[in-house]
Short mmCIF file of C-alpha atoms and ligand atoms in Angstrom, two decimals:
data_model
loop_
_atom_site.label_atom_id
_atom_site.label_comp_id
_atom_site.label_asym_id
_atom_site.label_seq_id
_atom_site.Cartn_x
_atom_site.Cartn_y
_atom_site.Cartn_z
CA UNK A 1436 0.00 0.00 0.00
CA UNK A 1437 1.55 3.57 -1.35
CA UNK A 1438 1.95 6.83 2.11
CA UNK A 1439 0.17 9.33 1.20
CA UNK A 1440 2.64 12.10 -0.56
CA UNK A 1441 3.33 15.23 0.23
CA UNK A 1442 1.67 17.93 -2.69
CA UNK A 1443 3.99 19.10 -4.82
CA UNK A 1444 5.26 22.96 -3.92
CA UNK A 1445 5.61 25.73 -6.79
CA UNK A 1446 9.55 25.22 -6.28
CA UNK A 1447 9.63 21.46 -7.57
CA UNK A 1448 6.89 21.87 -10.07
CA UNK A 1449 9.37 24.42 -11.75
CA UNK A 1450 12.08 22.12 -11.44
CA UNK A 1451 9.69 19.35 -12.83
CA UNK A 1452 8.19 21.12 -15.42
CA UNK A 1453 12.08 22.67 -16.51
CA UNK A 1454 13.60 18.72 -16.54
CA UNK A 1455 10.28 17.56 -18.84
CA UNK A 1456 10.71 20.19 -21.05
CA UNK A 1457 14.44 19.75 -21.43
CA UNK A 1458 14.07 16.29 -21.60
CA UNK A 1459 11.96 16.84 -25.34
CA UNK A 1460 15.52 17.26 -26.84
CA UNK A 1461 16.50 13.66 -25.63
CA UNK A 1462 13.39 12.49 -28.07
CA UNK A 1463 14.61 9.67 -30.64
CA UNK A 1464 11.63 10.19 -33.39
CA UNK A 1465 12.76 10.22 -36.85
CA UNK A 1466 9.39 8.84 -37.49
CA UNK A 1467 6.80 11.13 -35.72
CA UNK A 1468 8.64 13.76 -34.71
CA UNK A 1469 6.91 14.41 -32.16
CA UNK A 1470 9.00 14.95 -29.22
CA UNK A 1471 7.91 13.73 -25.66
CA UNK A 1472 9.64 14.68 -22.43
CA UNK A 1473 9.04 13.19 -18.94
CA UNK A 1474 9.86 13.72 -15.72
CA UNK A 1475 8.92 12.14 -12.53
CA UNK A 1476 9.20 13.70 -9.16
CA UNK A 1477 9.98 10.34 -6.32
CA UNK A 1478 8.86 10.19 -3.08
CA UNK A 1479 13.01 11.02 -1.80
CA UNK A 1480 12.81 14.16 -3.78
CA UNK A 1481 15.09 13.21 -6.93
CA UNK A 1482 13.86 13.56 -10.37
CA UNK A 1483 13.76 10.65 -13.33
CA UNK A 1484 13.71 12.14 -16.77
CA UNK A 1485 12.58 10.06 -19.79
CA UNK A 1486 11.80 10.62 -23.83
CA UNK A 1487 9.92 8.97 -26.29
CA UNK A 1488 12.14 6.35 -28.06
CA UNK A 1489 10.89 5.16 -31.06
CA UNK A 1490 11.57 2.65 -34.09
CA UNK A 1491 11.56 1.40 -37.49
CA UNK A 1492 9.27 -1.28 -36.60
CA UNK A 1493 6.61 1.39 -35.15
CA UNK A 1494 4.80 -0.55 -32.63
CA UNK A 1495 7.64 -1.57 -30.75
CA UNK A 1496 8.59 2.25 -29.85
CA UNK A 1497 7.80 3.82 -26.21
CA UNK A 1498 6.07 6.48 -24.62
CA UNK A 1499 8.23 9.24 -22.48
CA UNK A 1500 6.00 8.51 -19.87
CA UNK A 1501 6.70 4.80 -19.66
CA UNK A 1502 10.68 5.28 -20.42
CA UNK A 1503 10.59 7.50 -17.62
CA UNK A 1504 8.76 5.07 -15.56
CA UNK A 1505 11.18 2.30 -16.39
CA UNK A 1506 13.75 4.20 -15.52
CA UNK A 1507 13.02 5.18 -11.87
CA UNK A 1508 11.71 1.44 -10.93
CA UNK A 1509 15.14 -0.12 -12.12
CA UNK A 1510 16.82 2.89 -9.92
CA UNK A 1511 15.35 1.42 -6.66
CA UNK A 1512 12.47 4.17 -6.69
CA UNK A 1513 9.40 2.59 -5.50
CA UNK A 1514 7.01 5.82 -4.07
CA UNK A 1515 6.18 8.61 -6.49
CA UNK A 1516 4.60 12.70 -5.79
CA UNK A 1517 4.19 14.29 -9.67
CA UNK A 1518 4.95 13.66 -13.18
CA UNK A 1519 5.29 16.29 -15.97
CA UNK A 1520 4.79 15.39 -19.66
CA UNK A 1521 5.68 17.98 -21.96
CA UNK A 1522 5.31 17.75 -25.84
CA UNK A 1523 5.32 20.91 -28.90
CA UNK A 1524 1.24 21.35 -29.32
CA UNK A 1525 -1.52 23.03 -27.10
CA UNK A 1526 -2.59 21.85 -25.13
CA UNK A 1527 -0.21 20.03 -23.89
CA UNK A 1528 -0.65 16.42 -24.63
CA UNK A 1529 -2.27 13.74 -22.25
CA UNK A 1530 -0.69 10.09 -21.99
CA UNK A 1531 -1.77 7.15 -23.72
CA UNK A 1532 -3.97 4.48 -22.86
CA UNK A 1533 -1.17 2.24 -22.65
CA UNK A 1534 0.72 4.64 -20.47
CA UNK A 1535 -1.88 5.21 -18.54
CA UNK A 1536 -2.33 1.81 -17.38
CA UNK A 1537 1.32 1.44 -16.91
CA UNK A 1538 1.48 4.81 -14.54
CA UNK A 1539 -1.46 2.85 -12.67
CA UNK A 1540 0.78 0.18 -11.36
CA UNK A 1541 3.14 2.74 -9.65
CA UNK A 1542 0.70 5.33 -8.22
CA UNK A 1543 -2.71 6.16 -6.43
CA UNK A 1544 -5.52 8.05 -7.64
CA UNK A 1545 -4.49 11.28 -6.60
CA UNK A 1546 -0.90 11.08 -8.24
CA UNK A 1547 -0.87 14.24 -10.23
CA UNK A 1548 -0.12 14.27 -14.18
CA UNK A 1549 0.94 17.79 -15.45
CA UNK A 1550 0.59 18.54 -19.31
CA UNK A 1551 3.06 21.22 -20.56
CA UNK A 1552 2.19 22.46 -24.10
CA UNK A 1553 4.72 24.33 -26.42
CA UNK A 1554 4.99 27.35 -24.60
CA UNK A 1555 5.20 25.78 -20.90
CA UNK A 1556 1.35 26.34 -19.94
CA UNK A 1557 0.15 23.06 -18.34
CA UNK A 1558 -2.81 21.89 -16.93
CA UNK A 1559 -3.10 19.06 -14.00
CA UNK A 1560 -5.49 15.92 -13.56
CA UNK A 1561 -4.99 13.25 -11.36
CA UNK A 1562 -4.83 9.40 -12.37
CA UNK A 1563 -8.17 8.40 -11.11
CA UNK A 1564 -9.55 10.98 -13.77
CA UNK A 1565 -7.63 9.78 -16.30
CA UNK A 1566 -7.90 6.43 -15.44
CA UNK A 1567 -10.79 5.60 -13.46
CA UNK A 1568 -12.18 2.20 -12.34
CA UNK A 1569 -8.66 0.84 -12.82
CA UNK A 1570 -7.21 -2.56 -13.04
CA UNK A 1571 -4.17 -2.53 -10.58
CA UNK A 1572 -1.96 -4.40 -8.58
CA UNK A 1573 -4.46 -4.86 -5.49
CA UNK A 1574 -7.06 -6.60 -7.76
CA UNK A 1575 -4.90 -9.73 -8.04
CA UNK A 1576 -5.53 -12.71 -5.96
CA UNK A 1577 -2.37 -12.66 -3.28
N1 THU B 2679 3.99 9.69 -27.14
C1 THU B 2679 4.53 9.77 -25.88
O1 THU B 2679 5.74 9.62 -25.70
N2 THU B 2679 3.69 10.02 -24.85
C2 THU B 2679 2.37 10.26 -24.97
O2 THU B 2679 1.71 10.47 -23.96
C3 THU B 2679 1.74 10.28 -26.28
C4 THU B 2679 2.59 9.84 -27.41
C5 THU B 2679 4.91 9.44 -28.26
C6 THU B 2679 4.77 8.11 -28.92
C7 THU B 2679 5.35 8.41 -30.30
O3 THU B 2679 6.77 8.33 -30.23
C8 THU B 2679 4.96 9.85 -30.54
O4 THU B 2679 4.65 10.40 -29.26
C9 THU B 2679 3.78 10.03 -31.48
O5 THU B 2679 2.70 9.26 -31.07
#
């Protein structure tokens, strides 16, 4: 069972939103080009950057969101307050289904998702509204 987390003050949403956005130029996608940065805020206050990676085979390419994700699991990090997602369009885009559903695994209801368009406005939901009546980890037998 997740602690409750602490909200996320204005100084580490800038430093959020800043890594997400900088994290766009780490994009690999010759194919889209549509660049995706991530960043995830952890529960011991360090912050796990990811980009959309993609490939020639399309399908097999990944989300920001879920390289980020990756990333921060295989670093220990188990707890998590806030992710950013920026991308180049307004508004700002929201994750994928698939992302989505992998976020779930990782997070509560009121883990906060900020959206960063092109010119750094965002806007906020949580993951219980973008994913409600969710399938997670407690709904399997132990
Ligand atoms: N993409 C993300 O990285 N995150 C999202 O939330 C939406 C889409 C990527 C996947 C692909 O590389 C490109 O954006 C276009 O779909």
């Amino acid at each position: 069972m997740s602690a409750v987390q602490a909200p996320v003050t204005a100084q580490e949403l800038q430093t959020l939103s800043t890594k997400a956005i900088d994290a766009k130029a780490t994009a690999y996608c010759p194919y889209s080009k549509f660049r995706v940065g991530a960043c995830i805020l952890t529960a011991s206050g360090e912050f796990v950057h990811g980009a959309n990676v993609e490939n020639a085979a399309y399908p097999v390419g990944t989300c920001a969101e879920r390289v980020a994700f990756g990333t921060a699991i295989v670093a220990g990090h188990k707890e998590f307050r806030a992710i950013a997602v920026a991308t180049d369009i307004t508004p700002g885009a929201s994750p994928c289904g698939m992302c989505r559903q992998f976020m779930r695994e990782f997070t509560t209801a009121s883990f906060p998702v900020y959206m960063y368009d092109g010119e750094g406005k965002y806007t906020v939901k949580t993951m219980g509204e973008l994913l409600p009546d969710s399938f997670g980890p407690d709904d399997l037998p132990k």
